[in-house]
Short mmCIF file of C-alpha atoms in Angstrom, two decimals:
data_model
loop_
_atom_site.label_atom_id
_atom_site.label_comp_id
_atom_site.label_asym_id
_atom_site.label_seq_id
_atom_site.Cartn_x
_atom_site.Cartn_y
_atom_site.Cartn_z
CA UNK A 1 0.25 -25.13 5.37
CA UNK A 2 2.44 -22.13 6.21
CA UNK A 3 1.59 -20.47 9.52
CA UNK A 4 3.33 -17.19 10.44
CA UNK A 5 3.12 -14.86 13.40
CA UNK A 6 5.15 -12.07 11.79
CA UNK A 7 4.13 -10.66 8.38
CA UNK A 8 7.69 -10.50 7.06
CA UNK A 9 8.13 -14.23 7.72
CA UNK A 10 6.17 -15.09 4.56
CA UNK A 11 7.35 -14.56 0.99
CA UNK A 12 6.49 -16.62 -2.08
CA UNK A 13 9.92 -17.01 -3.63
CA UNK A 14 9.45 -19.58 -6.39
CA UNK A 15 6.65 -18.27 -8.57
CA UNK A 16 7.49 -17.57 -12.22
CA UNK A 17 5.42 -16.50 -15.23
CA UNK A 18 6.45 -17.93 -18.57
CA UNK A 19 6.10 -15.07 -21.06
CA UNK A 20 6.89 -16.94 -24.27
CA UNK A 21 3.21 -17.76 -25.02
CA UNK A 22 2.38 -14.05 -24.60
CA UNK A 23 5.26 -12.41 -26.49
CA UNK A 24 6.98 -15.16 -28.47
CA UNK A 25 10.26 -14.74 -26.57
CA UNK A 26 11.67 -17.18 -23.99
CA UNK A 27 11.54 -15.25 -20.72
CA UNK A 28 10.69 -16.36 -17.20
CA UNK A 29 9.42 -13.59 -14.92
CA UNK A 30 10.21 -14.05 -11.22
CA UNK A 31 7.25 -12.62 -9.31
CA UNK A 32 8.35 -10.90 -6.10
CA UNK A 33 5.05 -9.26 -5.15
CA UNK A 34 3.40 -12.11 -3.29
CA UNK A 35 4.09 -11.20 0.31
CA UNK A 36 2.35 -8.98 2.85
CA UNK A 37 4.38 -5.95 1.73
CA UNK A 38 3.58 -6.56 -1.93
CA UNK A 39 7.07 -6.13 -3.38
CA UNK A 40 10.68 -7.29 -3.46
CA UNK A 41 11.55 -4.47 -1.04
CA UNK A 42 10.46 -6.71 1.84
CA UNK A 43 13.78 -8.57 1.57
CA UNK A 44 15.94 -5.45 1.84
CA UNK A 45 13.78 -3.95 4.58
CA UNK A 46 14.01 -7.10 6.70
CA UNK A 47 17.78 -7.39 6.22
CA UNK A 48 18.44 -3.74 7.12
CA UNK A 49 16.16 -3.69 10.18
CA UNK A 50 17.55 -6.93 11.58
CA UNK A 51 21.13 -5.74 11.03
CA UNK A 52 20.35 -2.49 12.91
CA UNK A 53 18.88 -4.53 15.75
CA UNK A 54 21.96 -6.76 15.93
CA UNK A 55 24.22 -3.69 15.99
CA UNK A 56 22.22 -2.11 18.79
CA UNK A 57 21.17 0.89 16.70
CA UNK A 58 17.47 0.27 17.27
CA UNK A 59 15.96 0.61 20.74
CA UNK A 60 12.33 0.75 21.93
CA UNK A 61 12.54 4.57 21.78
CA UNK A 62 13.89 4.66 18.22
CA UNK A 63 11.96 6.16 15.32
CA UNK A 64 12.77 4.62 11.97
CA UNK A 65 13.01 7.10 9.11
CA UNK A 66 13.64 6.41 5.44
CA UNK A 67 13.43 8.12 2.07
CA UNK A 68 11.31 6.03 -0.29
CA UNK A 69 9.24 6.43 -3.43
CA UNK A 70 6.80 3.85 -2.12
CA UNK A 71 7.52 0.13 -1.94
CA UNK A 72 10.30 0.20 0.66
CA UNK A 73 8.16 2.54 2.73
CA UNK A 74 5.35 -0.02 2.75
CA UNK A 75 7.73 -2.82 3.70
CA UNK A 76 9.23 -0.81 6.56
CA UNK A 77 5.75 0.23 7.70
CA UNK A 78 4.72 -3.39 7.94
CA UNK A 79 7.88 -4.46 9.80
CA UNK A 80 7.69 -1.48 12.15
CA UNK A 81 4.07 -2.29 12.99
CA UNK A 82 5.00 -5.92 13.64
CA UNK A 83 8.00 -5.09 15.84
CA UNK A 84 6.51 -2.10 17.65
CA UNK A 85 8.66 0.66 16.13
CA UNK A 86 7.51 4.05 14.92
CA UNK A 87 8.27 4.81 11.29
CA UNK A 88 8.32 8.02 9.26
CA UNK A 89 8.50 7.73 5.47
CA UNK A 90 9.83 10.74 3.55
CA UNK A 91 8.51 10.63 -0.01
CA UNK A 92 7.45 13.00 -2.78
CA UNK A 93 4.46 13.81 -4.97
CA UNK A 94 5.11 10.90 -7.34
CA UNK A 95 4.28 8.37 -4.62
CA UNK A 96 0.95 6.73 -5.44
CA UNK A 97 -1.98 7.76 -3.24
CA UNK A 98 -2.83 4.15 -2.46
CA UNK A 99 0.73 3.57 -1.28
CA UNK A 100 0.60 6.56 1.07
CA UNK A 101 -2.74 5.44 2.47
CA UNK A 102 -1.40 1.93 2.99
CA UNK A 103 1.58 3.19 5.00
CA UNK A 104 -0.71 5.31 7.15
CA UNK A 105 -3.08 2.37 7.65
CA UNK A 106 -0.11 0.43 9.05
CA UNK A 107 0.49 3.19 11.59
CA UNK A 108 3.31 5.06 9.88
CA UNK A 109 3.61 8.75 9.21
CA UNK A 110 4.24 10.05 5.70
CA UNK A 111 5.98 13.34 4.91
CA UNK A 112 5.73 14.54 1.30
CA UNK A 113 8.52 16.70 -0.12
CA UNK A 114 7.04 19.26 -2.49
CA UNK A 115 10.13 20.91 -3.99
CA UNK A 116 12.58 19.31 -6.42
CA UNK A 117 16.29 19.91 -6.84
CA UNK A 118 18.03 21.84 -9.62
CA UNK A 119 17.92 18.80 -11.93
CA UNK A 120 14.17 18.32 -11.43
CA UNK A 121 14.53 15.32 -9.12
CA UNK A 122 13.20 14.85 -5.62
CA UNK A 123 15.76 12.47 -4.15
CA UNK A 124 18.31 14.99 -2.88
CA UNK A 125 15.53 17.05 -1.29
CA UNK A 126 14.20 13.96 0.48
CA UNK A 127 17.65 13.01 1.74
CA UNK A 128 18.33 16.56 2.97
CA UNK A 129 15.13 16.44 4.99
CA UNK A 130 16.02 13.07 6.52
CA UNK A 131 19.49 14.28 7.49
CA UNK A 132 18.10 17.42 9.11
CA UNK A 133 15.61 15.30 11.01
CA UNK A 134 18.34 12.98 12.34
CA UNK A 135 20.49 15.96 13.33
CA UNK A 136 17.60 17.45 15.29
CA UNK A 137 16.72 14.35 17.32
CA UNK A 138 18.92 11.34 18.05
CA UNK A 139 15.90 9.06 18.37
CA UNK A 140 15.65 8.96 14.56
CA UNK A 141 17.43 6.02 12.94
CA UNK A 142 18.01 6.29 9.21
CA UNK A 143 18.65 2.92 7.54
CA UNK A 144 19.71 4.66 4.27
CA UNK A 145 18.77 2.16 1.60
CA UNK A 146 21.07 4.02 -0.83
CA UNK A 147 24.25 3.18 1.10
CA UNK A 148 23.27 0.29 3.39
CA UNK A 149 25.09 -2.96 2.40
CA UNK A 150 22.12 -4.88 3.78
CA UNK A 151 20.22 -3.72 0.68
CA UNK A 152 22.34 -5.77 -1.73
CA UNK A 153 23.17 -8.55 0.75
CA UNK A 154 19.48 -9.44 1.00
CA UNK A 155 19.47 -10.35 -2.69
CA UNK A 156 22.87 -11.99 -2.59
CA UNK A 157 21.58 -14.28 0.17
CA UNK A 158 18.02 -14.83 -1.06
CA UNK A 159 16.94 -13.63 -4.51
CA UNK A 160 19.91 -14.86 -6.53
CA UNK A 161 20.09 -18.32 -4.86
CA UNK A 162 16.35 -18.72 -5.45
CA UNK A 163 16.87 -18.13 -9.17
CA UNK A 164 19.92 -20.40 -9.29
CA UNK A 165 17.96 -23.21 -7.67
CA UNK A 166 15.26 -23.15 -10.35
CA UNK A 167 17.48 -22.32 -13.34
CA UNK A 168 20.84 -24.10 -13.05
CA UNK A 169 21.55 -23.27 -16.73
CA UNK A 170 20.73 -19.57 -16.53
CA UNK A 171 22.25 -17.51 -19.37
CA UNK A 172 20.96 -13.96 -18.87
CA UNK A 173 19.32 -12.11 -15.99
CA UNK A 174 17.39 -8.83 -16.36
CA UNK A 175 17.28 -6.65 -13.24
CA UNK A 176 15.74 -3.21 -12.82
CA UNK A 177 18.05 -0.51 -11.46
CA UNK A 178 16.75 1.70 -8.66
CA UNK A 179 18.98 1.90 -5.61
CA UNK A 180 20.75 -1.02 -7.40
CA UNK A 181 20.49 -3.21 -4.30
CA UNK A 182 18.78 -6.05 -6.20
CA UNK A 183 21.11 -5.58 -9.16
CA UNK A 184 24.31 -5.66 -7.12
CA UNK A 185 23.27 -8.56 -4.90
CA UNK A 186 22.34 -10.76 -7.86
CA UNK A 187 25.32 -9.68 -9.95
CA UNK A 188 27.79 -10.44 -7.17
CA UNK A 189 26.27 -13.86 -6.61
CA UNK A 190 26.31 -14.92 -10.25
CA UNK A 191 29.83 -13.57 -10.77
CA UNK A 192 30.95 -16.39 -8.44
CA UNK A 193 28.64 -19.03 -9.92
CA UNK A 194 29.69 -22.17 -11.79
CA UNK A 195 28.82 -20.72 -15.22
CA UNK A 196 28.83 -17.22 -16.72
CA UNK A 197 25.57 -15.29 -16.50
CA UNK A 198 25.01 -12.11 -18.48
CA UNK A 199 23.71 -9.35 -16.20
CA UNK A 200 21.53 -6.82 -18.03
CA UNK A 201 20.48 -3.77 -16.02
CA UNK A 202 17.21 -2.10 -17.03
CA UNK A 203 16.96 1.61 -16.28
CA UNK A 204 14.43 4.37 -16.98
CA UNK A 205 15.14 7.12 -19.50
CA UNK A 206 15.71 10.28 -17.45
CA UNK A 207 17.65 8.42 -14.78
CA UNK A 208 21.32 9.31 -14.21
CA UNK A 209 22.26 5.92 -12.74
CA UNK A 210 24.47 4.96 -15.68
CA UNK A 211 25.36 8.46 -16.78
CA UNK A 212 22.30 9.31 -18.80
CA UNK A 213 20.93 12.84 -19.07
CA UNK A 214 18.46 13.74 -16.30
CA UNK A 215 14.84 14.01 -17.33
CA UNK A 216 11.27 13.85 -16.11
CA UNK A 217 10.27 10.58 -14.50
CA UNK A 218 6.71 10.25 -13.22
CA UNK A 219 6.58 6.53 -12.43
CA UNK A 220 8.12 5.71 -9.02
CA UNK A 221 10.42 2.75 -8.55
CA UNK A 222 13.31 2.48 -10.99
CA UNK A 223 15.84 5.16 -11.83
CA UNK A 224 17.77 7.67 -9.72
CA UNK A 225 18.40 11.40 -9.90
CA UNK A 226 21.90 10.90 -8.45
CA UNK A 227 24.55 8.18 -8.96
CA UNK A 228 23.68 5.23 -6.66
CA UNK A 229 26.41 4.73 -4.04
CA UNK A 230 25.86 0.95 -4.10
CA UNK A 231 26.48 0.62 -7.83
CA UNK A 232 29.65 -1.07 -9.11
CA UNK A 233 29.37 -1.03 -12.90
CA UNK A 234 32.06 -3.67 -13.29
CA UNK A 235 29.41 -6.26 -12.40
CA UNK A 236 27.02 -5.10 -15.15
CA UNK A 237 27.39 -6.43 -18.69
CA UNK A 238 24.80 -4.28 -20.46
CA UNK A 239 22.32 -1.49 -19.77
CA UNK A 240 18.94 -1.10 -21.47
CA UNK A 241 17.08 2.19 -21.01
CA UNK A 242 13.30 2.25 -21.31
CA UNK A 243 11.00 5.21 -22.02
CA UNK A 244 8.10 5.61 -19.60
CA UNK A 245 5.68 5.37 -22.51
CA UNK A 246 7.05 1.89 -23.27
CA UNK A 247 6.72 0.97 -19.60
CA UNK A 248 3.05 1.94 -19.64
CA UNK A 249 2.36 0.09 -22.89
CA UNK A 250 3.95 -3.05 -21.51
CA UNK A 251 1.94 -2.85 -18.28
CA UNK A 252 -1.28 -2.63 -20.30
CA UNK A 253 -0.25 -5.47 -22.60
CA UNK A 254 0.34 -7.69 -19.58
CA UNK A 255 -2.93 -6.60 -17.99
CA UNK A 256 -4.78 -7.55 -21.20
CA UNK A 257 -3.52 -11.09 -20.57
CA UNK A 258 -4.64 -11.05 -16.94
CA UNK A 259 -1.31 -10.13 -15.31
CA UNK A 260 -1.54 -6.85 -13.39
CA UNK A 261 2.01 -5.71 -12.63
CA UNK A 262 3.54 -2.47 -11.38
CA UNK A 263 5.55 0.13 -13.23
CA UNK A 264 8.94 -1.34 -12.31
CA UNK A 265 7.90 -4.69 -13.73
CA UNK A 266 6.63 -3.07 -16.93
CA UNK A 267 10.00 -1.37 -17.36
CA UNK A 268 11.98 -4.58 -16.81
CA UNK A 269 9.85 -6.65 -19.17
CA UNK A 270 9.92 -3.97 -21.86
CA UNK A 271 13.72 -3.76 -21.66
CA UNK A 272 14.10 -7.53 -21.63
CA UNK A 273 11.89 -7.99 -24.67
CA UNK A 274 13.87 -5.39 -26.61
CA UNK A 275 17.14 -7.14 -25.71
CA UNK A 276 15.75 -10.55 -26.68
CA UNK A 277 14.53 -9.13 -30.01
CA UNK A 278 18.13 -8.14 -30.82
CA UNK A 279 19.79 -11.43 -29.83
CA UNK A 280 19.72 -15.08 -30.79
CA UNK A 281 17.40 -16.69 -28.24
CA UNK A 282 17.75 -20.30 -29.37
CA UNK A 283 18.44 -22.48 -26.33
CA UNK A 284 18.74 -19.34 -24.20
CA UNK A 285 17.56 -19.41 -20.59
CA UNK A 286 16.50 -15.90 -19.57
CA UNK A 287 14.97 -14.65 -16.32
CA UNK A 288 13.69 -11.19 -15.39
CA UNK A 289 12.79 -10.00 -11.90
CA UNK A 290 9.32 -8.50 -11.40
CA UNK A 291 9.59 -6.30 -8.29
CA UNK A 292 5.90 -5.60 -7.63
CA UNK A 293 2.26 -6.03 -8.58
CA UNK A 294 -0.08 -3.47 -10.11
CA UNK A 295 -2.82 -2.70 -7.58
CA UNK A 296 -0.96 0.36 -6.25
CA UNK A 297 -0.83 1.84 -9.75
CA UNK A 298 -4.57 1.82 -10.42
CA UNK A 299 -4.75 5.61 -9.98
CA UNK A 300 -1.74 6.24 -12.22
CA UNK A 301 -0.57 3.78 -14.89
CA UNK A 302 -4.01 2.19 -15.21
CA UNK A 303 -6.00 5.43 -14.93
CA UNK A 304 -6.88 7.04 -18.26
CA UNK A 305 -7.07 10.66 -17.03
CA UNK A 306 -3.60 10.43 -15.45
CA UNK A 307 -2.17 8.97 -18.64
CA UNK A 308 -3.81 11.54 -20.91
CA UNK A 309 -2.70 14.49 -18.78
CA UNK A 310 0.96 13.44 -18.76
CA UNK A 311 1.47 11.54 -22.01
CA UNK A 312 -1.37 12.52 -24.32
CA UNK A 313 -4.47 10.73 -25.54
CA UNK A 314 -2.67 8.75 -28.24
CA UNK A 315 -0.36 6.87 -25.88
CA UNK A 316 -2.24 3.57 -26.08
CA UNK A 317 -3.90 1.82 -28.99
CA UNK A 318 -7.34 0.39 -28.35
CA UNK A 319 -5.97 -3.15 -28.27
CA UNK A 320 -3.45 -2.20 -25.55
CA UNK A 321 -5.89 -0.84 -22.98
CA UNK A 322 -7.94 -2.75 -20.49
CA UNK A 323 -11.05 -1.62 -22.40
CA UNK A 324 -9.72 -3.07 -25.63
CA UNK A 325 -12.16 -6.03 -25.91
CA UNK A 326 -15.09 -3.60 -25.51
CA UNK A 327 -13.95 -1.14 -28.17
CA UNK A 328 -16.09 -2.72 -30.91
CA UNK A 329 -18.97 -3.58 -28.59
CA UNK A 330 -19.53 -0.77 -26.10
CA UNK A 331 -21.94 -1.14 -23.20
CA UNK A 332 -25.38 0.03 -24.39
CA UNK A 333 -27.04 3.04 -22.81
CA UNK A 334 -30.71 3.44 -21.97
CA UNK A 335 -33.07 6.20 -21.02
CA UNK A 336 -33.78 5.97 -17.33
CA UNK A 337 -31.98 3.87 -14.76
CA UNK A 338 -32.90 0.41 -16.05
CA UNK A 339 -32.75 -1.29 -19.44
CA UNK A 340 -36.13 -2.16 -20.96
CA UNK A 341 -37.52 -5.53 -19.99
CA UNK A 342 -37.86 -8.11 -22.75
CA UNK A 343 -41.45 -8.96 -23.64
CA UNK A 344 -42.95 -11.81 -21.67
CA UNK A 345 -43.99 -14.94 -23.54
CA UNK A 346 -47.74 -15.35 -23.83
CA UNK A 347 -49.38 -17.41 -21.12
CA UNK A 348 -52.14 -19.93 -21.64
CA UNK A 349 -55.37 -19.33 -19.80
CA UNK A 350 -56.93 -22.22 -18.00
CA UNK A 351 -60.54 -23.01 -18.81
CA UNK A 352 -62.96 -23.08 -15.97
CA UNK A 353 -64.66 -26.38 -15.41
#
């Protein structure tokens, strides 16, 4: 029975979903959302905070500040609450409402950047605000997930060895590319491993991480509007880019099977399935990393009005939505507030003696 006194001390690291019965392709999905922060970002947040403490950068008067689209902000909020630090998350309008409320419930403050940069992204505007904040008050400590080596070291020390332990004959690993911390940590580890592992990065269309043209991205998590400083492309064997519409369809397909995952996971699985469709999968051991779960996307990816407004009403087929099983048998409607009662069976009268 695990007993913890700090929330970041617990993380389920060896849970996998076998997707072959669902999609007919051999793929194991490493689920990283089963911790108190709800995502893989707990590992990077813990590594970066503890490194700052060891280096003496954090003091009781310090105020942590970080730019985040959501999941890292939640992880830092949780750690800050546990350790007694104040934390300010700088995010933008794409951050899910439930994520913002969760950070505030943990005692953090959330600042939302309204304006985008010339390319239509929010990242540079968020970073400019954080830098101005740090220049104005030396109590602010910016961990900078985009440049902090602790971001990739967390996955070099934890995520990749966890996969290697369970899959000693791993052939291909699919990793989503955001800040590229997870990607670089795992890629560096398996570059030194006893057998070659193909590293396939999965990116969002509209991201410029691997030189693609900038475009609209409404789902937070993967993708960048500037080249990630942590990225070393020499460690990446292939890149698969996924449209947001395919991300959403994959999330709903998984939900129809009872697995509610977040947008980053939908992107990774969609990209992995496309890659597996194009390659010989006989005797192939393939693993993909699922960064988060889906509860924080209930008001976006799993909300029909949000989907229709941004992507049109024809985005999902009836068999892809959560309401799919009800399409041919809708819930009946009645006049009034209650359905009519069924007739009572006749009762036998007792004869008087």
